[in-house]
Protein backbone atom coordinates (compact mmCIF):
# COMPACT_ATOMS: atom_id res chain seq x y z
CA UNK A 1 0.00 0.00 0.00
CA UNK A 2 0.98 3.63 -0.29
CA UNK A 3 1.60 4.41 3.38
CA UNK A 4 -2.12 4.94 3.91
CA UNK A 5 -3.61 3.31 7.00
CA UNK A 6 -6.85 1.70 5.88
CA UNK A 7 -7.26 -0.29 9.10
CA UNK A 8 -10.17 1.90 10.24
CA UNK A 9 -12.21 0.94 7.19
CA UNK A 10 -14.18 -2.26 7.02
CA UNK A 11 -12.79 -5.21 5.07
CA UNK A 12 -15.34 -4.65 2.30
CA UNK A 13 -14.36 -0.98 1.98
CA UNK A 14 -10.64 -1.80 1.91
CA UNK A 15 -11.20 -4.32 -0.87
CA UNK A 16 -13.29 -1.75 -2.77
CA UNK A 17 -10.55 0.88 -2.53
CA UNK A 18 -7.80 -1.56 -3.49
CA UNK A 19 -9.73 -2.95 -6.47
CA UNK A 20 -10.58 0.55 -7.67
CA UNK A 21 -6.92 1.52 -7.40
CA UNK A 22 -5.73 -1.53 -9.29
CA UNK A 23 -8.44 -1.29 -11.94
CA UNK A 24 -7.82 2.37 -12.73
CA UNK A 25 -4.05 2.28 -12.24
CA UNK A 26 -4.12 4.85 -9.44
CA UNK A 27 -2.34 4.86 -6.12
CA UNK A 28 -4.39 4.30 -2.97
CA UNK A 29 -3.88 7.95 -2.03
CA UNK A 30 -5.17 9.14 -5.41
CA UNK A 31 -8.20 6.85 -5.12
CA UNK A 32 -9.01 8.25 -1.67
CA UNK A 33 -8.68 11.81 -3.01
CA UNK A 34 -11.08 11.02 -5.85
CA UNK A 35 -13.57 9.39 -3.48
CA UNK A 36 -13.36 12.45 -1.25
CA UNK A 37 -14.03 14.70 -4.24
CA UNK A 38 -17.13 12.66 -5.13
CA UNK A 39 -18.34 12.96 -1.54
CA UNK A 40 -17.90 16.74 -1.56
CA UNK A 41 -19.76 17.12 -4.87
CA UNK A 42 -22.65 15.02 -3.55
CA UNK A 43 -22.78 17.17 -0.41
CA UNK A 44 -22.83 20.33 -2.51
CA UNK A 45 -25.63 18.95 -4.67
CA UNK A 46 -27.68 18.00 -1.60
CA UNK A 47 -27.27 21.52 -0.20
CA UNK A 48 -28.33 23.07 -3.51
CA UNK A 49 -31.36 20.79 -3.78
CA UNK A 50 -32.28 21.60 -0.18
CA UNK A 51 -32.02 25.33 -0.87
CA UNK A 52 -34.30 24.92 -3.88
CA UNK A 53 -36.74 23.06 -1.63
CA UNK A 54 -36.76 25.89 0.91
CA UNK A 55 -37.45 28.42 -1.84
CA UNK A 56 -40.17 26.15 -3.22
CA UNK A 57 -41.75 25.94 0.23
CA UNK A 58 -41.77 29.72 0.64
CA UNK A 59 -43.02 30.58 -2.86
CA UNK A 60 -45.63 27.96 -3.65
CA UNK A 61 -48.75 26.26 -2.42
CA UNK A 62 -48.66 23.02 -0.45
CA UNK A 63 -49.38 20.69 -3.38
CA UNK A 64 -46.25 21.45 -5.34
CA UNK A 65 -44.12 21.43 -2.18
CA UNK A 66 -45.22 17.91 -1.29
CA UNK A 67 -44.42 16.66 -4.76
CA UNK A 68 -41.00 18.33 -4.50
CA UNK A 69 -40.49 16.71 -1.09
CA UNK A 70 -41.28 13.30 -2.57
CA UNK A 71 -38.76 13.79 -5.38
CA UNK A 72 -36.23 15.18 -2.86
CA UNK A 73 -36.26 11.98 -0.82
CA UNK A 74 -35.93 9.84 -3.94
CA UNK A 75 -32.90 11.89 -5.01
CA UNK A 76 -31.33 11.52 -1.56
CA UNK A 77 -31.73 7.75 -1.70
CA UNK A 78 -30.20 7.64 -5.19
CA UNK A 79 -27.25 9.79 -4.08
CA UNK A 80 -26.74 7.58 -1.04
CA UNK A 81 -26.58 4.35 -3.03
CA UNK A 82 -24.93 5.58 -6.24
CA UNK A 83 -22.02 7.56 -4.84
CA UNK A 84 -19.67 6.22 -2.16
CA UNK A 85 -20.98 8.71 0.37
CA UNK A 86 -20.28 6.67 3.50
CA UNK A 87 -16.74 5.95 2.35
CA UNK A 88 -16.12 9.64 1.66
CA UNK A 89 -17.41 10.53 5.11
CA UNK A 90 -15.09 7.97 6.68
CA UNK A 91 -12.15 9.42 4.77
CA UNK A 92 -12.86 12.81 6.33
CA UNK A 93 -13.69 11.46 9.80
CA UNK A 94 -10.61 9.23 10.10
CA UNK A 95 -8.39 11.76 8.28
CA UNK A 96 -7.04 9.13 5.93
CA UNK A 97 -5.57 11.73 3.57
CSV table of N, CA and C in Angstrom, one decimal:
chain,number,residue,atom,x,y,z
A,1,UNK,N,0.8,-1.2,0.0
A,1,UNK,CA,0.0,0.0,0.0
A,1,UNK,C,0.9,1.2,0.0
A,2,UNK,N,0.3,2.4,-0.1
A,2,UNK,CA,1.0,3.6,-0.3
A,2,UNK,C,1.1,4.4,1.0
A,3,UNK,N,1.5,3.8,2.1
A,3,UNK,CA,1.6,4.4,3.4
A,3,UNK,C,0.3,5.1,3.8
A,4,UNK,N,-0.8,4.5,3.5
A,4,UNK,CA,-2.1,4.9,3.9
A,4,UNK,C,-2.7,3.9,4.8
A,5,UNK,N,-3.1,4.3,6.0
A,5,UNK,CA,-3.6,3.3,7.0
A,5,UNK,C,-5.1,3.1,6.8
A,6,UNK,N,-5.5,2.0,6.2
A,6,UNK,CA,-6.9,1.7,5.9
A,6,UNK,C,-7.5,0.8,6.9
A,7,UNK,N,-6.8,0.6,8.1
A,7,UNK,CA,-7.3,-0.3,9.1
A,7,UNK,C,-8.6,0.1,9.7
A,8,UNK,N,-8.9,1.4,9.6
A,8,UNK,CA,-10.2,1.9,10.2
A,8,UNK,C,-11.4,1.6,9.3
A,9,UNK,N,-11.1,1.3,8.1
A,9,UNK,CA,-12.2,0.9,7.2
A,9,UNK,C,-12.6,-0.5,7.3
A,10,UNK,N,-13.8,-0.9,7.0
A,10,UNK,CA,-14.2,-2.3,7.0
A,10,UNK,C,-13.4,-3.1,5.9
A,11,UNK,N,-13.5,-4.4,6.0
A,11,UNK,CA,-12.8,-5.2,5.1
A,11,UNK,C,-13.4,-5.0,3.7
A,12,UNK,N,-14.7,-4.9,3.6
A,12,UNK,CA,-15.3,-4.7,2.3
A,12,UNK,C,-14.9,-3.3,1.7
A,13,UNK,N,-14.8,-2.3,2.5
A,13,UNK,CA,-14.4,-1.0,2.0
A,13,UNK,C,-12.9,-1.0,1.5
A,14,UNK,N,-12.1,-1.7,2.3
A,14,UNK,CA,-10.6,-1.8,1.9
A,14,UNK,C,-10.5,-2.5,0.6
A,15,UNK,N,-11.2,-3.6,0.4
A,15,UNK,CA,-11.2,-4.3,-0.9
A,15,UNK,C,-11.7,-3.4,-2.0
A,16,UNK,N,-12.8,-2.7,-1.8
A,16,UNK,CA,-13.3,-1.8,-2.8
A,16,UNK,C,-12.2,-0.7,-3.2
A,17,UNK,N,-11.6,-0.1,-2.2
A,17,UNK,CA,-10.5,0.9,-2.5
A,17,UNK,C,-9.4,0.3,-3.3
A,18,UNK,N,-8.9,-0.9,-2.8
A,18,UNK,CA,-7.8,-1.6,-3.5
A,18,UNK,C,-8.1,-2.0,-4.9
A,19,UNK,N,-9.3,-2.5,-5.1
A,19,UNK,CA,-9.7,-2.9,-6.5
A,19,UNK,C,-9.9,-1.7,-7.4
A,20,UNK,N,-10.4,-0.7,-6.9
A,20,UNK,CA,-10.6,0.5,-7.7
A,20,UNK,C,-9.2,1.1,-8.1
A,21,UNK,N,-8.3,1.1,-7.1
A,21,UNK,CA,-6.9,1.5,-7.4
A,21,UNK,C,-6.2,0.7,-8.5
A,22,UNK,N,-6.3,-0.6,-8.3
A,22,UNK,CA,-5.7,-1.5,-9.3
A,22,UNK,C,-6.4,-1.4,-10.7
A,23,UNK,N,-7.7,-1.3,-10.7
A,23,UNK,CA,-8.4,-1.3,-11.9
A,23,UNK,C,-8.2,0.0,-12.7
A,24,UNK,N,-8.0,1.1,-12.1
A,24,UNK,CA,-7.8,2.4,-12.7
A,24,UNK,C,-6.3,2.7,-12.9
A,25,UNK,N,-5.5,2.0,-12.2
A,25,UNK,CA,-4.1,2.3,-12.2
A,25,UNK,C,-3.6,3.5,-11.4
A,26,UNK,N,-4.4,3.7,-10.3
A,26,UNK,CA,-4.1,4.9,-9.4
A,26,UNK,C,-3.5,4.3,-8.2
A,27,UNK,N,-2.8,5.2,-7.4
A,27,UNK,CA,-2.3,4.9,-6.1
A,27,UNK,C,-3.5,4.9,-5.2
A,28,UNK,N,-3.3,4.3,-4.0
A,28,UNK,CA,-4.4,4.3,-3.0
A,28,UNK,C,-4.7,5.7,-2.6
A,29,UNK,N,-3.7,6.6,-2.4
A,29,UNK,CA,-3.9,8.0,-2.0
A,29,UNK,C,-4.7,8.7,-3.1
A,30,UNK,N,-4.4,8.5,-4.3
A,30,UNK,CA,-5.2,9.1,-5.4
A,30,UNK,C,-6.6,8.7,-5.4
A,31,UNK,N,-6.8,7.4,-5.2
A,31,UNK,CA,-8.2,6.9,-5.1
A,31,UNK,C,-9.0,7.5,-4.0
A,32,UNK,N,-8.3,7.6,-2.8
A,32,UNK,CA,-9.0,8.3,-1.7
A,32,UNK,C,-9.3,9.7,-2.0
A,33,UNK,N,-8.4,10.4,-2.6
A,33,UNK,CA,-8.7,11.8,-3.0
A,33,UNK,C,-9.9,11.9,-4.0
A,34,UNK,N,-10.0,11.0,-4.9
A,34,UNK,CA,-11.1,11.0,-5.8
A,34,UNK,C,-12.4,10.7,-5.2
A,35,UNK,N,-12.4,9.7,-4.2
A,35,UNK,CA,-13.6,9.4,-3.5
A,35,UNK,C,-14.0,10.6,-2.6
A,36,UNK,N,-13.0,11.3,-2.1
A,36,UNK,CA,-13.4,12.4,-1.3
A,36,UNK,C,-14.0,13.5,-2.1
A,37,UNK,N,-13.5,13.7,-3.3
A,37,UNK,CA,-14.0,14.7,-4.2
A,37,UNK,C,-15.5,14.4,-4.6
A,38,UNK,N,-15.8,13.1,-4.8
A,38,UNK,CA,-17.1,12.7,-5.1
A,38,UNK,C,-18.0,13.0,-3.9
A,39,UNK,N,-17.6,12.7,-2.7
A,39,UNK,CA,-18.3,13.0,-1.5
A,39,UNK,C,-18.7,14.5,-1.4
A,40,UNK,N,-17.7,15.3,-1.7
A,40,UNK,CA,-17.9,16.7,-1.6
A,40,UNK,C,-18.9,17.2,-2.6
A,41,UNK,N,-18.8,16.7,-3.8
A,41,UNK,CA,-19.8,17.1,-4.9
A,41,UNK,C,-21.2,16.7,-4.5
A,42,UNK,N,-21.3,15.5,-4.0
A,42,UNK,CA,-22.7,15.0,-3.5
A,42,UNK,C,-23.2,15.9,-2.4
A,43,UNK,N,-22.3,16.3,-1.5
A,43,UNK,CA,-22.8,17.2,-0.4
A,43,UNK,C,-23.2,18.5,-1.0
A,44,UNK,N,-22.5,19.1,-1.9
A,44,UNK,CA,-22.8,20.3,-2.5
A,44,UNK,C,-24.2,20.2,-3.2
A,45,UNK,N,-24.4,19.1,-4.0
A,45,UNK,CA,-25.6,18.9,-4.7
A,45,UNK,C,-26.8,18.8,-3.7
A,46,UNK,N,-26.6,18.1,-2.6
A,46,UNK,CA,-27.7,18.0,-1.6
A,46,UNK,C,-28.0,19.4,-1.0
A,47,UNK,N,-27.0,20.2,-0.7
A,47,UNK,CA,-27.3,21.5,-0.2
A,47,UNK,C,-28.0,22.4,-1.2
A,48,UNK,N,-27.6,22.3,-2.5
A,48,UNK,CA,-28.3,23.1,-3.5
A,48,UNK,C,-29.8,22.6,-3.6
A,49,UNK,N,-30.0,21.3,-3.7
A,49,UNK,CA,-31.4,20.8,-3.8
A,49,UNK,C,-32.2,21.2,-2.6
A,50,UNK,N,-31.6,21.2,-1.4
A,50,UNK,CA,-32.3,21.6,-0.2
A,50,UNK,C,-32.6,23.1,-0.2
A,51,UNK,N,-31.7,23.9,-0.7
A,51,UNK,CA,-32.0,25.3,-0.9
A,51,UNK,C,-33.2,25.6,-1.8
A,52,UNK,N,-33.2,24.8,-2.9
A,52,UNK,CA,-34.3,24.9,-3.9
A,52,UNK,C,-35.6,24.5,-3.2
A,53,UNK,N,-35.6,23.5,-2.4
A,53,UNK,CA,-36.7,23.1,-1.6
A,53,UNK,C,-37.3,24.1,-0.7
A,54,UNK,N,-36.4,24.8,0.0
A,54,UNK,CA,-36.8,25.9,0.9
A,54,UNK,C,-37.4,27.0,0.1
A,55,UNK,N,-36.8,27.4,-1.0
A,55,UNK,CA,-37.4,28.4,-1.8
A,55,UNK,C,-38.8,28.0,-2.3
A,56,UNK,N,-38.9,26.7,-2.7
A,56,UNK,CA,-40.2,26.2,-3.2
A,56,UNK,C,-41.2,26.2,-2.1
A,57,UNK,N,-40.8,25.9,-0.9
A,57,UNK,CA,-41.8,25.9,0.2
A,57,UNK,C,-42.3,27.3,0.5
A,58,UNK,N,-41.4,28.3,0.4
A,58,UNK,CA,-41.8,29.7,0.6
A,58,UNK,C,-42.7,30.3,-0.5
A,59,UNK,N,-42.4,30.0,-1.7
A,59,UNK,CA,-43.0,30.6,-2.9
A,59,UNK,C,-44.3,29.9,-3.4
A,60,UNK,N,-44.5,28.7,-3.0
A,60,UNK,CA,-45.6,28.0,-3.6
A,60,UNK,C,-46.7,27.5,-2.7
A,61,UNK,N,-47.7,26.9,-3.2
A,61,UNK,CA,-48.8,26.3,-2.4
A,61,UNK,C,-48.3,24.9,-1.9
A,62,UNK,N,-49.1,24.3,-1.1
A,62,UNK,CA,-48.7,23.0,-0.4
A,62,UNK,C,-48.6,21.9,-1.4
A,63,UNK,N,-49.4,21.8,-2.5
A,63,UNK,CA,-49.4,20.7,-3.4
A,63,UNK,C,-48.1,20.5,-4.1
A,64,UNK,N,-47.5,21.6,-4.6
A,64,UNK,CA,-46.3,21.5,-5.3
A,64,UNK,C,-45.1,21.2,-4.4
A,65,UNK,N,-45.2,21.7,-3.1
A,65,UNK,CA,-44.1,21.4,-2.2
A,65,UNK,C,-44.1,20.0,-1.8
A,66,UNK,N,-45.2,19.3,-1.6
A,66,UNK,CA,-45.2,17.9,-1.3
A,66,UNK,C,-44.7,17.0,-2.4
A,67,UNK,N,-45.0,17.4,-3.6
A,67,UNK,CA,-44.4,16.7,-4.8
A,67,UNK,C,-42.9,16.9,-4.8
A,68,UNK,N,-42.4,18.1,-4.5
A,68,UNK,CA,-41.0,18.3,-4.5
A,68,UNK,C,-40.4,17.5,-3.4
A,69,UNK,N,-41.0,17.5,-2.2
A,69,UNK,CA,-40.5,16.7,-1.1
A,69,UNK,C,-40.4,15.2,-1.4
A,70,UNK,N,-41.3,14.7,-2.1
A,70,UNK,CA,-41.3,13.3,-2.6
A,70,UNK,C,-40.1,13.1,-3.5
A,71,UNK,N,-39.9,13.9,-4.5
A,71,UNK,CA,-38.8,13.8,-5.4
A,71,UNK,C,-37.4,14.0,-4.6
A,72,UNK,N,-37.4,14.9,-3.7
A,72,UNK,CA,-36.2,15.2,-2.9
A,72,UNK,C,-35.7,13.9,-2.1
A,73,UNK,N,-36.7,13.2,-1.5
A,73,UNK,CA,-36.3,12.0,-0.8
A,73,UNK,C,-35.8,10.9,-1.8
A,74,UNK,N,-36.4,10.8,-2.9
A,74,UNK,CA,-35.9,9.8,-3.9
A,74,UNK,C,-34.5,10.2,-4.4
A,75,UNK,N,-34.2,11.5,-4.6
A,75,UNK,CA,-32.9,11.9,-5.0
A,75,UNK,C,-31.9,11.6,-3.9
A,76,UNK,N,-32.2,11.8,-2.7
A,76,UNK,CA,-31.3,11.5,-1.6
A,76,UNK,C,-31.0,10.0,-1.5
A,77,UNK,N,-32.0,9.2,-1.7
A,77,UNK,CA,-31.7,7.8,-1.7
A,77,UNK,C,-30.8,7.4,-2.9
A,78,UNK,N,-31.1,7.9,-4.0
A,78,UNK,CA,-30.2,7.6,-5.2
A,78,UNK,C,-28.8,8.1,-4.9
A,79,UNK,N,-28.6,9.3,-4.4
A,79,UNK,CA,-27.2,9.8,-4.1
A,79,UNK,C,-26.6,8.9,-3.1
A,80,UNK,N,-27.3,8.4,-2.1
A,80,UNK,CA,-26.7,7.6,-1.0
A,80,UNK,C,-26.2,6.3,-1.6
A,81,UNK,N,-27.0,5.7,-2.5
A,81,UNK,CA,-26.6,4.4,-3.0
A,81,UNK,C,-25.7,4.4,-4.3
A,82,UNK,N,-25.7,5.5,-5.0
A,82,UNK,CA,-24.9,5.6,-6.2
A,82,UNK,C,-23.5,6.1,-6.0
A,83,UNK,N,-23.4,7.0,-5.1
A,83,UNK,CA,-22.0,7.6,-4.8
A,83,UNK,C,-21.5,7.0,-3.5
A,84,UNK,N,-20.2,6.8,-3.4
A,84,UNK,CA,-19.7,6.2,-2.2
A,84,UNK,C,-19.7,7.3,-1.0
A,85,UNK,N,-20.8,7.6,-0.6
A,85,UNK,CA,-21.0,8.7,0.4
A,85,UNK,C,-20.4,8.3,1.7
A,86,UNK,N,-20.8,7.1,2.2
A,86,UNK,CA,-20.3,6.7,3.5
A,86,UNK,C,-18.8,6.6,3.5
A,87,UNK,N,-18.2,6.1,2.4
A,87,UNK,CA,-16.7,5.9,2.4
A,87,UNK,C,-16.1,7.3,2.3
A,88,UNK,N,-16.7,8.3,1.6
A,88,UNK,CA,-16.1,9.6,1.7
A,88,UNK,C,-16.2,10.3,3.0
A,89,UNK,N,-17.3,10.0,3.8
A,89,UNK,CA,-17.4,10.5,5.1
A,89,UNK,C,-16.4,9.9,6.0
A,90,UNK,N,-16.1,8.6,5.9
A,90,UNK,CA,-15.1,8.0,6.7
A,90,UNK,C,-13.7,8.5,6.4
A,91,UNK,N,-13.4,8.8,5.1
A,91,UNK,CA,-12.1,9.4,4.8
A,91,UNK,C,-11.9,10.7,5.5
A,92,UNK,N,-13.0,11.5,5.6
A,92,UNK,CA,-12.9,12.8,6.3
A,92,UNK,C,-12.8,12.5,7.8
A,93,UNK,N,-13.6,11.7,8.4
A,93,UNK,CA,-13.7,11.5,9.8
A,93,UNK,C,-12.4,10.9,10.3
A,94,UNK,N,-11.8,9.9,9.6
A,94,UNK,CA,-10.6,9.2,10.1
A,94,UNK,C,-9.4,9.9,9.6
A,95,UNK,N,-9.5,11.0,8.8
A,95,UNK,CA,-8.4,11.8,8.3
A,95,UNK,C,-7.4,10.8,7.6
A,96,UNK,N,-7.9,10.1,6.6
A,96,UNK,CA,-7.0,9.1,5.9
A,96,UNK,C,-6.1,9.8,4.9
A,97,UNK,N,-6.5,11.0,4.5
A,97,UNK,CA,-5.6,11.7,3.6
A,97,UNK,C,-5.4,13.1,4.1
